Amino acid sequence: MSDLQHLFDNNERWAQAITQRDPEFFAKLARQQTPEYLWIGCSDARVPANEIVGMLPGDLFVHRNVANVVLHTDMNCLSVIQYAVEVLKVKHILVTGHYGCGGVRAAMQHRQYGLIDGWLRTIRDLYYEHYKDLEKLPNEEDRVDRLCELNVMQQVASVSHTTIVQNAWHRGQSLSVHGCIYGIKDGRWKDLNVTVEGIDQLPSQYRLRPIDQN
């Protein structure tokens, strides 16, 4: 028997349950992909995007990486954002971190972890930028959780600063970038109230004119 047999069995039960509720579900799903939401989240196995927000396959377009980082040099993440915005025409980008994030915790330490050290560099920079305020918090867990929130806020800004998102706003496309955080200990998904809905909310130095106005 395959080491994965229990997973195939689980899949069979899941597919049967979905089909019992809606016999046409998979046929409809195969014909089109029309999600309104792009989820940019952490790779942590404890943060299942669809389940957290109660959505079925096809409702959520998903990109995940360690510590939900959005870098202007990451062609993988930027390609996902571009496809979601320009082809799928999503209306909402949900940047979602989670409390107790191992990547954020690693960025606060002085030890080496390997290749991921470069990936987490922007979070380490963010940590030292807010170091004095974070040190006022009573314990390490509170400091980690606060930096998790600050990281989400930073990534909302990073998404909003891309030409992909700004060009969508220039076209008049309805698009909002939200910052949210998930609590593994209680299962709650929280809005951090840093939503960006248009280019006028960006600092002036990050606002980019359309190409035809250069």
mmCIF file with all atom_site columns, C-alpha atoms in Angstrom:
data_model
loop_
_atom_site.group_PDB
_atom_site.id
_atom_site.type_symbol
_atom_site.label_atom_id
_atom_site.label_alt_id
_atom_site.label_comp_id
_atom_site.label_asym_id
_atom_site.label_entity_id
_atom_site.label_seq_id
_atom_site.pdbx_PDB_ins_code
_atom_site.Cartn_x
_atom_site.Cartn_y
_atom_site.Cartn_z
_atom_site.occupancy
_atom_site.B_iso_or_equiv
_atom_site.pdbx_formal_charge
_atom_site.auth_seq_id
_atom_site.auth_comp_id
_atom_site.auth_asym_id
_atom_site.auth_atom_id
_atom_site.pdbx_PDB_model_num
ATOM 1   C CA . MET A 1 1   ? 0.000   0.000  0.000   1.00 0.00 ? 1   MET A CA 1
ATOM 2   C CA . SER A 1 2   ? 1.214   3.499  -0.846  1.00 0.00 ? 2   SER A CA 1
ATOM 3   C CA . ASP A 1 3   ? 2.424   5.703  2.006   1.00 0.00 ? 3   ASP A CA 1
ATOM 4   C CA . LEU A 1 4   ? -0.043  8.258  0.651   1.00 0.00 ? 4   LEU A CA 1
ATOM 5   C CA . GLN A 1 5   ? -3.074  5.950  0.576   1.00 0.00 ? 5   GLN A CA 1
ATOM 6   C CA . HIS A 1 6   ? -4.704  7.612  3.571   1.00 0.00 ? 6   HIS A CA 1
ATOM 7   C CA . LEU A 1 7   ? -4.490  10.930 1.722   1.00 0.00 ? 7   LEU A CA 1
ATOM 8   C CA . PHE A 1 8   ? -6.109  9.450  -1.390  1.00 0.00 ? 8   PHE A CA 1
ATOM 9   C CA . ASP A 1 9   ? -8.841  8.011  0.853   1.00 0.00 ? 9   ASP A CA 1
ATOM 10  C CA . ASN A 1 10  ? -9.376  11.402 2.451   1.00 0.00 ? 10  ASN A CA 1
ATOM 11  C CA . ASN A 1 11  ? -9.646  12.976 -1.001  1.00 0.00 ? 11  ASN A CA 1
ATOM 12  C CA . GLU A 1 12  ? -12.229 10.430 -2.089  1.00 0.00 ? 12  GLU A CA 1
ATOM 13  C CA . ARG A 1 13  ? -14.399 11.192 0.937   1.00 0.00 ? 13  ARG A CA 1
ATOM 14  C CA . TRP A 1 14  ? -13.985 14.947 0.432   1.00 0.00 ? 14  TRP A CA 1
ATOM 15  C CA . ALA A 1 15  ? -14.905 14.799 -3.273  1.00 0.00 ? 15  ALA A CA 1
ATOM 16  C CA . GLN A 1 16  ? -17.944 12.649 -2.517  1.00 0.00 ? 16  GLN A CA 1
ATOM 17  C CA . ALA A 1 17  ? -19.118 15.040 0.191   1.00 0.00 ? 17  ALA A CA 1
ATOM 18  C CA . ILE A 1 18  ? -18.819 18.049 -2.138  1.00 0.00 ? 18  ILE A CA 1
ATOM 19  C CA . THR A 1 19  ? -20.643 16.217 -4.933  1.00 0.00 ? 19  THR A CA 1
ATOM 20  C CA . GLN A 1 20  ? -23.466 15.196 -2.614  1.00 0.00 ? 20  GLN A CA 1
ATOM 21  C CA . ARG A 1 21  ? -24.034 18.831 -1.676  1.00 0.00 ? 21  ARG A CA 1
ATOM 22  C CA . ASP A 1 22  ? -23.769 20.063 -5.268  1.00 0.00 ? 22  ASP A CA 1
ATOM 23  C CA . PRO A 1 23  ? -23.640 17.428 -8.051  1.00 0.00 ? 23  PRO A CA 1
ATOM 24  C CA . GLU A 1 24  ? -22.525 20.081 -10.590 1.00 0.00 ? 24  GLU A CA 1
ATOM 25  C CA . PHE A 1 25  ? -19.850 21.669 -8.416  1.00 0.00 ? 25  PHE A CA 1
ATOM 26  C CA . PHE A 1 26  ? -16.748 20.228 -10.085 1.00 0.00 ? 26  PHE A CA 1
ATOM 27  C CA . ALA A 1 27  ? -18.206 20.573 -13.589 1.00 0.00 ? 27  ALA A CA 1
ATOM 28  C CA . LYS A 1 28  ? -18.812 24.271 -12.957 1.00 0.00 ? 28  LYS A CA 1
ATOM 29  C CA . LEU A 1 29  ? -15.397 24.672 -11.350 1.00 0.00 ? 29  LEU A CA 1
ATOM 30  C CA . ALA A 1 30  ? -13.670 23.138 -14.378 1.00 0.00 ? 30  ALA A CA 1
ATOM 31  C CA . ARG A 1 31  ? -15.288 25.636 -16.738 1.00 0.00 ? 31  ARG A CA 1
ATOM 32  C CA . GLN A 1 32  ? -14.080 28.810 -15.079 1.00 0.00 ? 32  GLN A CA 1
ATOM 33  C CA . GLN A 1 33  ? -12.039 30.438 -12.318 1.00 0.00 ? 33  GLN A CA 1
ATOM 34  C CA . THR A 1 34  ? -13.608 33.660 -11.089 1.00 0.00 ? 34  THR A CA 1
ATOM 35  C CA . PRO A 1 35  ? -12.359 34.420 -7.563  1.00 0.00 ? 35  PRO A CA 1
ATOM 36  C CA . GLU A 1 36  ? -12.817 37.895 -6.164  1.00 0.00 ? 36  GLU A CA 1
ATOM 37  C CA . TYR A 1 37  ? -9.988  37.494 -3.669  1.00 0.00 ? 37  TYR A CA 1
ATOM 38  C CA . LEU A 1 38  ? -6.226  37.010 -3.799  1.00 0.00 ? 38  LEU A CA 1
ATOM 39  C CA . TRP A 1 39  ? -4.779  35.652 -0.555  1.00 0.00 ? 39  TRP A CA 1
ATOM 40  C CA . ILE A 1 40  ? -1.093  36.359 0.133   1.00 0.00 ? 40  ILE A CA 1
ATOM 41  C CA . GLY A 1 41  ? -0.217  34.352 3.215   1.00 0.00 ? 41  GLY A CA 1
ATOM 42  C CA . CYS A 1 42  ? 2.391   32.369 5.074   1.00 0.00 ? 42  CYS A CA 1
ATOM 43  C CA . SER A 1 43  ? 3.429   28.838 4.104   1.00 0.00 ? 43  SER A CA 1
ATOM 44  C CA . ASP A 1 44  ? 2.788   27.642 7.665   1.00 0.00 ? 44  ASP A CA 1
ATOM 45  C CA . ALA A 1 45  ? 0.754   24.405 7.535   1.00 0.00 ? 45  ALA A CA 1
ATOM 46  C CA . ARG A 1 46  ? -1.447  25.651 10.385  1.00 0.00 ? 46  ARG A CA 1
ATOM 47  C CA . VAL A 1 47  ? -2.867  28.471 8.254   1.00 0.00 ? 47  VAL A CA 1
ATOM 48  C CA . PRO A 1 48  ? -5.237  26.918 5.661   1.00 0.00 ? 48  PRO A CA 1
ATOM 49  C CA . ALA A 1 49  ? -6.463  29.872 3.602   1.00 0.00 ? 49  ALA A CA 1
ATOM 50  C CA . ASN A 1 50  ? -9.791  28.543 2.281   1.00 0.00 ? 50  ASN A CA 1
ATOM 51  C CA . GLU A 1 51  ? -10.853 27.020 5.577   1.00 0.00 ? 51  GLU A CA 1
ATOM 52  C CA . ILE A 1 52  ? -10.094 30.118 7.643   1.00 0.00 ? 52  ILE A CA 1
ATOM 53  C CA . VAL A 1 53  ? -12.545 32.234 5.661   1.00 0.00 ? 53  VAL A CA 1
ATOM 54  C CA . GLY A 1 54  ? -15.015 29.428 4.922   1.00 0.00 ? 54  GLY A CA 1
ATOM 55  C CA . MET A 1 55  ? -14.528 29.371 1.150   1.00 0.00 ? 55  MET A CA 1
ATOM 56  C CA . LEU A 1 56  ? -14.663 26.519 -1.333  1.00 0.00 ? 56  LEU A CA 1
ATOM 57  C CA . PRO A 1 57  ? -12.184 25.764 -4.128  1.00 0.00 ? 57  PRO A CA 1
ATOM 58  C CA . GLY A 1 58  ? -12.436 28.442 -6.808  1.00 0.00 ? 58  GLY A CA 1
ATOM 59  C CA . ASP A 1 59  ? -13.307 31.246 -4.387  1.00 0.00 ? 59  ASP A CA 1
ATOM 60  C CA . LEU A 1 60  ? -9.780  32.206 -3.379  1.00 0.00 ? 60  LEU A CA 1
ATOM 61  C CA . PHE A 1 61  ? -6.644  32.656 -5.489  1.00 0.00 ? 61  PHE A CA 1
ATOM 62  C CA . VAL A 1 62  ? -3.672  31.894 -3.230  1.00 0.00 ? 62  VAL A CA 1
ATOM 63  C CA . HIS A 1 63  ? 0.019   32.722 -2.985  1.00 0.00 ? 63  HIS A CA 1
ATOM 64  C CA . ARG A 1 64  ? 2.002   31.594 0.061   1.00 0.00 ? 64  ARG A CA 1
ATOM 65  C CA . ASN A 1 65  ? 5.594   31.974 1.175   1.00 0.00 ? 65  ASN A CA 1
ATOM 66  C CA . VAL A 1 66  ? 7.536   32.053 4.439   1.00 0.00 ? 66  VAL A CA 1
ATOM 67  C CA . ALA A 1 67  ? 6.263   34.994 6.529   1.00 0.00 ? 67  ALA A CA 1
ATOM 68  C CA . ASN A 1 68  ? 3.968   36.337 3.761   1.00 0.00 ? 68  ASN A CA 1
ATOM 69  C CA . VAL A 1 69  ? 6.639   38.616 2.305   1.00 0.00 ? 69  VAL A CA 1
ATOM 70  C CA . VAL A 1 70  ? 6.133   40.693 -0.862  1.00 0.00 ? 70  VAL A CA 1
ATOM 71  C CA . LEU A 1 71  ? 9.427   41.696 -2.455  1.00 0.00 ? 71  LEU A CA 1
ATOM 72  C CA . HIS A 1 72  ? 9.768   43.859 -5.561  1.00 0.00 ? 72  HIS A CA 1
ATOM 73  C CA . THR A 1 73  ? 12.345  41.352 -6.853  1.00 0.00 ? 73  THR A CA 1
ATOM 74  C CA . ASP A 1 74  ? 10.193  38.232 -6.359  1.00 0.00 ? 74  ASP A CA 1
ATOM 75  C CA . MET A 1 75  ? 8.909   37.357 -9.826  1.00 0.00 ? 75  MET A CA 1
ATOM 76  C CA . ASN A 1 76  ? 6.871   34.461 -8.432  1.00 0.00 ? 76  ASN A CA 1
ATOM 77  C CA . CYS A 1 77  ? 4.788   36.648 -6.131  1.00 0.00 ? 77  CYS A CA 1
ATOM 78  C CA . LEU A 1 78  ? 4.552   39.510 -8.632  1.00 0.00 ? 78  LEU A CA 1
ATOM 79  C CA . SER A 1 79  ? 3.403   37.124 -11.372 1.00 0.00 ? 79  SER A CA 1
ATOM 80  C CA . VAL A 1 80  ? 0.639   35.864 -9.096  1.00 0.00 ? 80  VAL A CA 1
ATOM 81  C CA . ILE A 1 81  ? -0.441  39.416 -8.297  1.00 0.00 ? 81  ILE A CA 1
ATOM 82  C CA . GLN A 1 82  ? -0.415  40.399 -11.962 1.00 0.00 ? 82  GLN A CA 1
ATOM 83  C CA . TYR A 1 83  ? -2.458  37.382 -13.042 1.00 0.00 ? 83  TYR A CA 1
ATOM 84  C CA . ALA A 1 84  ? -4.930  37.897 -10.208 1.00 0.00 ? 84  ALA A CA 1
ATOM 85  C CA . VAL A 1 85  ? -5.372  41.618 -10.906 1.00 0.00 ? 85  VAL A CA 1
ATOM 86  C CA . GLU A 1 86  ? -5.187  41.771 -14.701 1.00 0.00 ? 86  GLU A CA 1
ATOM 87  C CA . VAL A 1 87  ? -6.668  38.432 -15.764 1.00 0.00 ? 87  VAL A CA 1
ATOM 88  C CA . LEU A 1 88  ? -8.898  37.254 -12.914 1.00 0.00 ? 88  LEU A CA 1
ATOM 89  C CA . LYS A 1 89  ? -9.869  40.840 -11.990 1.00 0.00 ? 89  LYS A CA 1
ATOM 90  C CA . VAL A 1 90  ? -9.919  40.166 -8.263  1.00 0.00 ? 90  VAL A CA 1
ATOM 91  C CA . LYS A 1 91  ? -11.433 42.929 -6.185  1.00 0.00 ? 91  LYS A CA 1
ATOM 92  C CA . HIS A 1 92  ? -9.546  42.294 -2.959  1.00 0.00 ? 92  HIS A CA 1
ATOM 93  C CA . ILE A 1 93  ? -5.973  41.349 -2.057  1.00 0.00 ? 93  ILE A CA 1
ATOM 94  C CA . LEU A 1 94  ? -5.815  39.849 1.432   1.00 0.00 ? 94  LEU A CA 1
ATOM 95  C CA . VAL A 1 95  ? -2.320  40.058 2.900   1.00 0.00 ? 95  VAL A CA 1
ATOM 96  C CA . THR A 1 96  ? -2.592  37.709 5.860   1.00 0.00 ? 96  THR A CA 1
ATOM 97  C CA . GLY A 1 97  ? 0.026   37.016 8.495   1.00 0.00 ? 97  GLY A CA 1
ATOM 98  C CA . HIS A 1 98  ? -0.376  34.978 11.649  1.00 0.00 ? 98  HIS A CA 1
ATOM 99  C CA . TYR A 1 99  ? 0.626   35.347 15.263  1.00 0.00 ? 99  TYR A CA 1
ATOM 100 C CA . GLY A 1 100 ? 3.625   33.335 16.391  1.00 0.00 ? 100 GLY A CA 1
ATOM 101 C CA . CYS A 1 101 ? 5.079   33.218 12.864  1.00 0.00 ? 101 CYS A CA 1
ATOM 102 C CA . GLY A 1 102 ? 8.325   31.250 12.826  1.00 0.00 ? 102 GLY A CA 1
ATOM 103 C CA . GLY A 1 103 ? 9.761   33.347 10.025  1.00 0.00 ? 103 GLY A CA 1
ATOM 104 C CA . VAL A 1 104 ? 9.161   36.569 11.933  1.00 0.00 ? 104 VAL A CA 1
ATOM 105 C CA . ARG A 1 105 ? 10.647  35.027 15.071  1.00 0.00 ? 105 ARG A CA 1
ATOM 106 C CA . ALA A 1 106 ? 13.744  33.941 13.121  1.00 0.00 ? 106 ALA A CA 1
ATOM 107 C CA . ALA A 1 107 ? 14.205  37.489 11.811  1.00 0.00 ? 107 ALA A CA 1
ATOM 108 C CA . MET A 1 108 ? 14.414  38.715 15.415  1.00 0.00 ? 108 MET A CA 1
ATOM 109 C CA . GLN A 1 109 ? 17.268  36.382 16.333  1.00 0.00 ? 109 GLN A CA 1
ATOM 110 C CA . HIS A 1 110 ? 21.011  36.606 15.740  1.00 0.00 ? 110 HIS A CA 1
ATOM 111 C CA . ARG A 1 111 ? 21.604  33.036 14.594  1.00 0.00 ? 111 ARG A CA 1
ATOM 112 C CA . GLN A 1 112 ? 21.973  31.880 10.999  1.00 0.00 ? 112 GLN A CA 1
ATOM 113 C CA . TYR A 1 113 ? 19.371  29.617 9.401   1.00 0.00 ? 113 TYR A CA 1
ATOM 114 C CA . GLY A 1 114 ? 20.757  29.402 5.878   1.00 0.00 ? 114 GLY A CA 1
ATOM 115 C CA . LEU A 1 115 ? 19.221  30.531 2.602   1.00 0.00 ? 115 LEU A CA 1
ATOM 116 C CA . ILE A 1 116 ? 16.138  31.869 4.355   1.00 0.00 ? 116 ILE A CA 1
ATOM 117 C CA . ASP A 1 117 ? 18.222  34.548 6.086   1.00 0.00 ? 117 ASP A CA 1
ATOM 118 C CA . GLY A 1 118 ? 18.241  36.553 2.857   1.00 0.00 ? 118 GLY A CA 1
ATOM 119 C CA . TRP A 1 119 ? 14.511  36.077 2.401   1.00 0.00 ? 119 TRP A CA 1
ATOM 120 C CA . LEU A 1 120 ? 13.791  37.401 5.896   1.00 0.00 ? 120 LEU A CA 1
ATOM 121 C CA . ARG A 1 121 ? 16.127  40.385 5.598   1.00 0.00 ? 121 ARG A CA 1
ATOM 122 C CA . THR A 1 122 ? 13.331  42.926 5.133   1.00 0.00 ? 122 THR A CA 1
ATOM 123 C CA . ILE A 1 123 ? 11.624  41.681 8.309   1.00 0.00 ? 123 ILE A CA 1
ATOM 124 C CA . ARG A 1 124 ? 14.927  41.951 10.178  1.00 0.00 ? 124 ARG A CA 1
ATOM 125 C CA . ASP A 1 125 ? 15.183  45.556 8.933   1.00 0.00 ? 125 ASP A CA 1
ATOM 126 C CA . LEU A 1 126 ? 11.637  46.177 10.122  1.00 0.00 ? 126 LEU A CA 1
ATOM 127 C CA . TYR A 1 127 ? 12.521  44.694 13.527  1.00 0.00 ? 127 TYR A CA 1
ATOM 128 C CA . TYR A 1 128 ? 15.410  47.094 14.034  1.00 0.00 ? 128 TYR A CA 1
ATOM 129 C CA . GLU A 1 129 ? 13.348  50.008 12.772  1.00 0.00 ? 129 GLU A CA 1
ATOM 130 C CA . HIS A 1 130 ? 10.827  49.361 15.548  1.00 0.00 ? 130 HIS A CA 1
ATOM 131 C CA . TYR A 1 131 ? 13.268  47.874 18.054  1.00 0.00 ? 131 TYR A CA 1
ATOM 132 C CA . LYS A 1 132 ? 12.812  50.491 20.810  1.00 0.00 ? 132 LYS A CA 1
ATOM 133 C CA . ASP A 1 133 ? 9.030   50.231 20.788  1.00 0.00 ? 133 ASP A CA 1
ATOM 134 C CA . LEU A 1 134 ? 9.083   46.439 20.630  1.00 0.00 ? 134 LEU A CA 1
ATOM 135 C CA . GLU A 1 135 ? 11.443  46.239 23.591  1.00 0.00 ? 135 GLU A CA 1
ATOM 136 C CA . LYS A 1 136 ? 8.868   48.040 25.728  1.00 0.00 ? 136 LYS A CA 1
ATOM 137 C CA . LEU A 1 137 ? 6.542   45.045 25.437  1.00 0.00 ? 137 LEU A CA 1
ATOM 138 C CA . PRO A 1 138 ? 6.580   42.695 28.439  1.00 0.00 ? 138 PRO A CA 1
ATOM 139 C CA . ASN A 1 139 ? 7.760   39.434 26.834  1.00 0.00 ? 139 ASN A CA 1
ATOM 140 C CA . GLU A 1 140 ? 9.100   37.798 23.689  1.00 0.00 ? 140 GLU A CA 1
ATOM 141 C CA . GLU A 1 141 ? 5.747   36.429 22.541  1.00 0.00 ? 141 GLU A CA 1
ATOM 142 C CA . ASP A 1 142 ? 4.202   39.880 22.612  1.00 0.00 ? 142 ASP A CA 1
ATOM 143 C CA . ARG A 1 143 ? 7.158   41.253 20.663  1.00 0.00 ? 143 ARG A CA 1
ATOM 144 C CA . VAL A 1 144 ? 6.898   38.501 18.046  1.00 0.00 ? 144 VAL A CA 1
ATOM 145 C CA . ASP A 1 145 ? 3.153   39.018 17.661  1.00 0.00 ? 145 ASP A CA 1
ATOM 146 C CA . ARG A 1 146 ? 3.499   42.777 17.309  1.00 0.00 ? 146 ARG A CA 1
ATOM 147 C CA . LEU A 1 147 ? 6.198   42.358 14.668  1.00 0.00 ? 147 LEU A CA 1
ATOM 148 C CA . CYS A 1 148 ? 3.872   39.931 12.864  1.00 0.00 ? 148 CYS A CA 1
ATOM 149 C CA . GLU A 1 149 ? 1.336   42.758 12.681  1.00 0.00 ? 149 GLU A CA 1
ATOM 150 C CA . LEU A 1 150 ? 3.935   45.291 11.568  1.00 0.00 ? 150 LEU A CA 1
ATOM 151 C CA . ASN A 1 151 ? 5.125   42.892 8.884   1.00 0.00 ? 151 ASN A CA 1
ATOM 152 C CA . VAL A 1 152 ? 1.607   42.590 7.466   1.00 0.00 ? 152 VAL A CA 1
ATOM 153 C CA . MET A 1 153 ? 1.318   46.369 7.384   1.00 0.00 ? 153 MET A CA 1
ATOM 154 C CA . GLN A 1 154 ? 4.636   46.587 5.548   1.00 0.00 ? 154 GLN A CA 1
ATOM 155 C CA . GLN A 1 155 ? 3.566   43.994 2.994   1.00 0.00 ? 155 GLN A CA 1
ATOM 156 C CA . VAL A 1 156 ? 0.279   45.834 2.354   1.00 0.00 ? 156 VAL A CA 1
ATOM 157 C CA . ALA A 1 157 ? 2.411   48.848 1.480   1.00 0.00 ? 157 ALA A CA 1
ATOM 158 C CA . SER A 1 158 ? 4.669   46.715 -0.728  1.00 0.00 ? 158 SER A CA 1
ATOM 159 C CA . VAL A 1 159 ? 1.678   45.362 -2.668  1.00 0.00 ? 159 VAL A CA 1
ATOM 160 C CA . SER A 1 160 ? 0.199   48.837 -3.034  1.00 0.00 ? 160 SER A CA 1
ATOM 161 C CA . HIS A 1 161 ? 3.477   50.236 -4.340  1.00 0.00 ? 161 HIS A CA 1
ATOM 162 C CA . THR A 1 162 ? 3.659   47.799 -7.268  1.00 0.00 ? 162 THR A CA 1
ATOM 163 C CA . THR A 1 163 ? 2.970   49.108 -10.751 1.00 0.00 ? 163 THR A CA 1
ATOM 164 C CA . ILE A 1 164 ? 0.513   46.218 -11.147 1.00 0.00 ? 164 ILE A CA 1
ATOM 165 C CA . VAL A 1 165 ? -1.803  47.526 -8.458  1.00 0.00 ? 165 VAL A CA 1
ATOM 166 C CA . GLN A 1 166 ? -1.286  51.198 -9.268  1.00 0.00 ? 166 GLN A CA 1
ATOM 167 C CA . ASN A 1 167 ? -2.042  50.645 -12.954 1.00 0.00 ? 167 ASN A CA 1
ATOM 168 C CA . ALA A 1 168 ? -5.262  48.887 -11.961 1.00 0.00 ? 168 ALA A CA 1
ATOM 169 C CA . TRP A 1 169 ? -6.253  51.986 -10.025 1.00 0.00 ? 169 TRP A CA 1
ATOM 170 C CA . HIS A 1 170 ? -5.285  54.200 -12.970 1.00 0.00 ? 170 HIS A CA 1
ATOM 171 C CA . ARG A 1 171 ? -7.644  52.104 -15.142 1.00 0.00 ? 171 ARG A CA 1
ATOM 172 C CA . GLY A 1 172 ? -10.439 52.682 -12.657 1.00 0.00 ? 172 GLY A CA 1
ATOM 173 C CA . GLN A 1 173 ? -10.457 49.050 -11.584 1.00 0.00 ? 173 GLN A CA 1
ATOM 174 C CA . SER A 1 174 ? -12.057 48.330 -8.218  1.00 0.00 ? 174 SER A CA 1
ATOM 175 C CA . LEU A 1 175 ? -9.250  46.914 -6.074  1.00 0.00 ? 175 LEU A CA 1
ATOM 176 C CA . SER A 1 176 ? -8.539  47.025 -2.346  1.00 0.00 ? 176 SER A CA 1
ATOM 177 C CA . VAL A 1 177 ? -5.469  45.780 -0.495  1.00 0.00 ? 177 VAL A CA 1
ATOM 178 C CA . HIS A 1 178 ? -6.210  44.583 3.034   1.00 0.00 ? 178 HIS A CA 1
ATOM 179 C CA . GLY A 1 179 ? -3.977  43.633 5.952   1.00 0.00 ? 179 GLY A CA 1
ATOM 180 C CA . CYS A 1 180 ? -5.224  40.841 8.185   1.00 0.00 ? 180 CYS A CA 1
ATOM 181 C CA . ILE A 1 181 ? -3.794  38.491 10.794  1.00 0.00 ? 181 ILE A CA 1
ATOM 182 C CA . TYR A 1 182 ? -4.775  35.024 11.970  1.00 0.00 ? 182 TYR A CA 1
ATOM 183 C CA . GLY A 1 183 ? -4.579  33.688 15.491  1.00 0.00 ? 183 GLY A CA 1
ATOM 184 C CA . ILE A 1 184 ? -3.508  30.060 15.550  1.00 0.00 ? 184 ILE A CA 1
ATOM 185 C CA . LYS A 1 185 ? -4.479  29.802 19.227  1.00 0.00 ? 185 LYS A CA 1
ATOM 186 C CA . ASP A 1 186 ? -8.108  30.849 18.704  1.00 0.00 ? 186 ASP A CA 1
ATOM 187 C CA . GLY A 1 187 ? -8.749  30.509 14.958  1.00 0.00 ? 187 GLY A CA 1
ATOM 188 C CA . ARG A 1 188 ? -9.783  34.141 14.615  1.00 0.00 ? 188 ARG A CA 1
ATOM 189 C CA . TRP A 1 189 ? -8.978  36.197 11.516  1.00 0.00 ? 189 TRP A CA 1
ATOM 190 C CA . LYS A 1 190 ? -8.619  39.919 12.296  1.00 0.00 ? 190 LYS A CA 1
ATOM 191 C CA . ASP A 1 191 ? -8.604  43.060 10.161  1.00 0.00 ? 191 ASP A CA 1
ATOM 192 C CA . LEU A 1 192 ? -5.642  45.325 10.970  1.00 0.00 ? 192 LEU A CA 1
ATOM 193 C CA . ASN A 1 193 ? -7.455  48.319 9.436   1.00 0.00 ? 193 ASN A CA 1
ATOM 194 C CA . VAL A 1 194 ? -4.716  49.294 7.006   1.00 0.00 ? 194 VAL A CA 1
ATOM 195 C CA . THR A 1 195 ? -6.767  48.875 3.815   1.00 0.00 ? 195 THR A CA 1
ATOM 196 C CA . VAL A 1 196 ? -5.556  50.782 0.745   1.00 0.00 ? 196 VAL A CA 1
ATOM 197 C CA . GLU A 1 197 ? -8.214  51.438 -1.897  1.00 0.00 ? 197 GLU A CA 1
ATOM 198 C CA . GLY A 1 198 ? -6.577  53.947 -4.204  1.00 0.00 ? 198 GLY A CA 1
ATOM 199 C CA . ILE A 1 199 ? -3.394  55.691 -5.216  1.00 0.00 ? 199 ILE A CA 1
ATOM 200 C CA . ASP A 1 200 ? -4.330  58.822 -3.262  1.00 0.00 ? 200 ASP A CA 1
ATOM 201 C CA . GLN A 1 201 ? -3.693  56.874 -0.032  1.00 0.00 ? 201 GLN A CA 1
ATOM 202 C CA . LEU A 1 202 ? -0.039  56.276 -0.906  1.00 0.00 ? 202 LEU A CA 1
ATOM 203 C CA . PRO A 1 203 ? 2.824   58.550 0.155   1.00 0.00 ? 203 PRO A CA 1
ATOM 204 C CA . SER A 1 204 ? 3.570   60.907 -2.719  1.00 0.00 ? 204 SER A CA 1
ATOM 205 C CA . GLN A 1 205 ? 7.024   59.436 -3.397  1.00 0.00 ? 205 GLN A CA 1
ATOM 206 C CA . TYR A 1 206 ? 5.452   56.042 -4.194  1.00 0.00 ? 206 TYR A CA 1
ATOM 207 C CA . ARG A 1 207 ? 2.768   57.294 -6.567  1.00 0.00 ? 207 ARG A CA 1
ATOM 208 C CA . LEU A 1 208 ? 3.630   56.371 -10.137 1.00 0.00 ? 208 LEU A CA 1
ATOM 209 C CA . ARG A 1 209 ? 2.089   58.057 -13.179 1.00 0.00 ? 209 ARG A CA 1
ATOM 210 C CA . PRO A 1 210 ? 0.691   55.912 -15.985 1.00 0.00 ? 210 PRO A CA 1
ATOM 211 C CA . ILE A 1 211 ? 3.188   55.128 -18.759 1.00 0.00 ? 211 ILE A CA 1
ATOM 212 C CA . ASP A 1 212 ? 1.404   57.373 -21.273 1.00 0.00 ? 212 ASP A CA 1
ATOM 213 C CA . GLN A 1 213 ? 1.870   60.324 -18.902 1.00 0.00 ? 213 GLN A CA 1
ATOM 214 C CA . ASN A 1 214 ? 5.626   59.862 -18.377 1.00 0.00 ? 214 ASN A CA 1
#
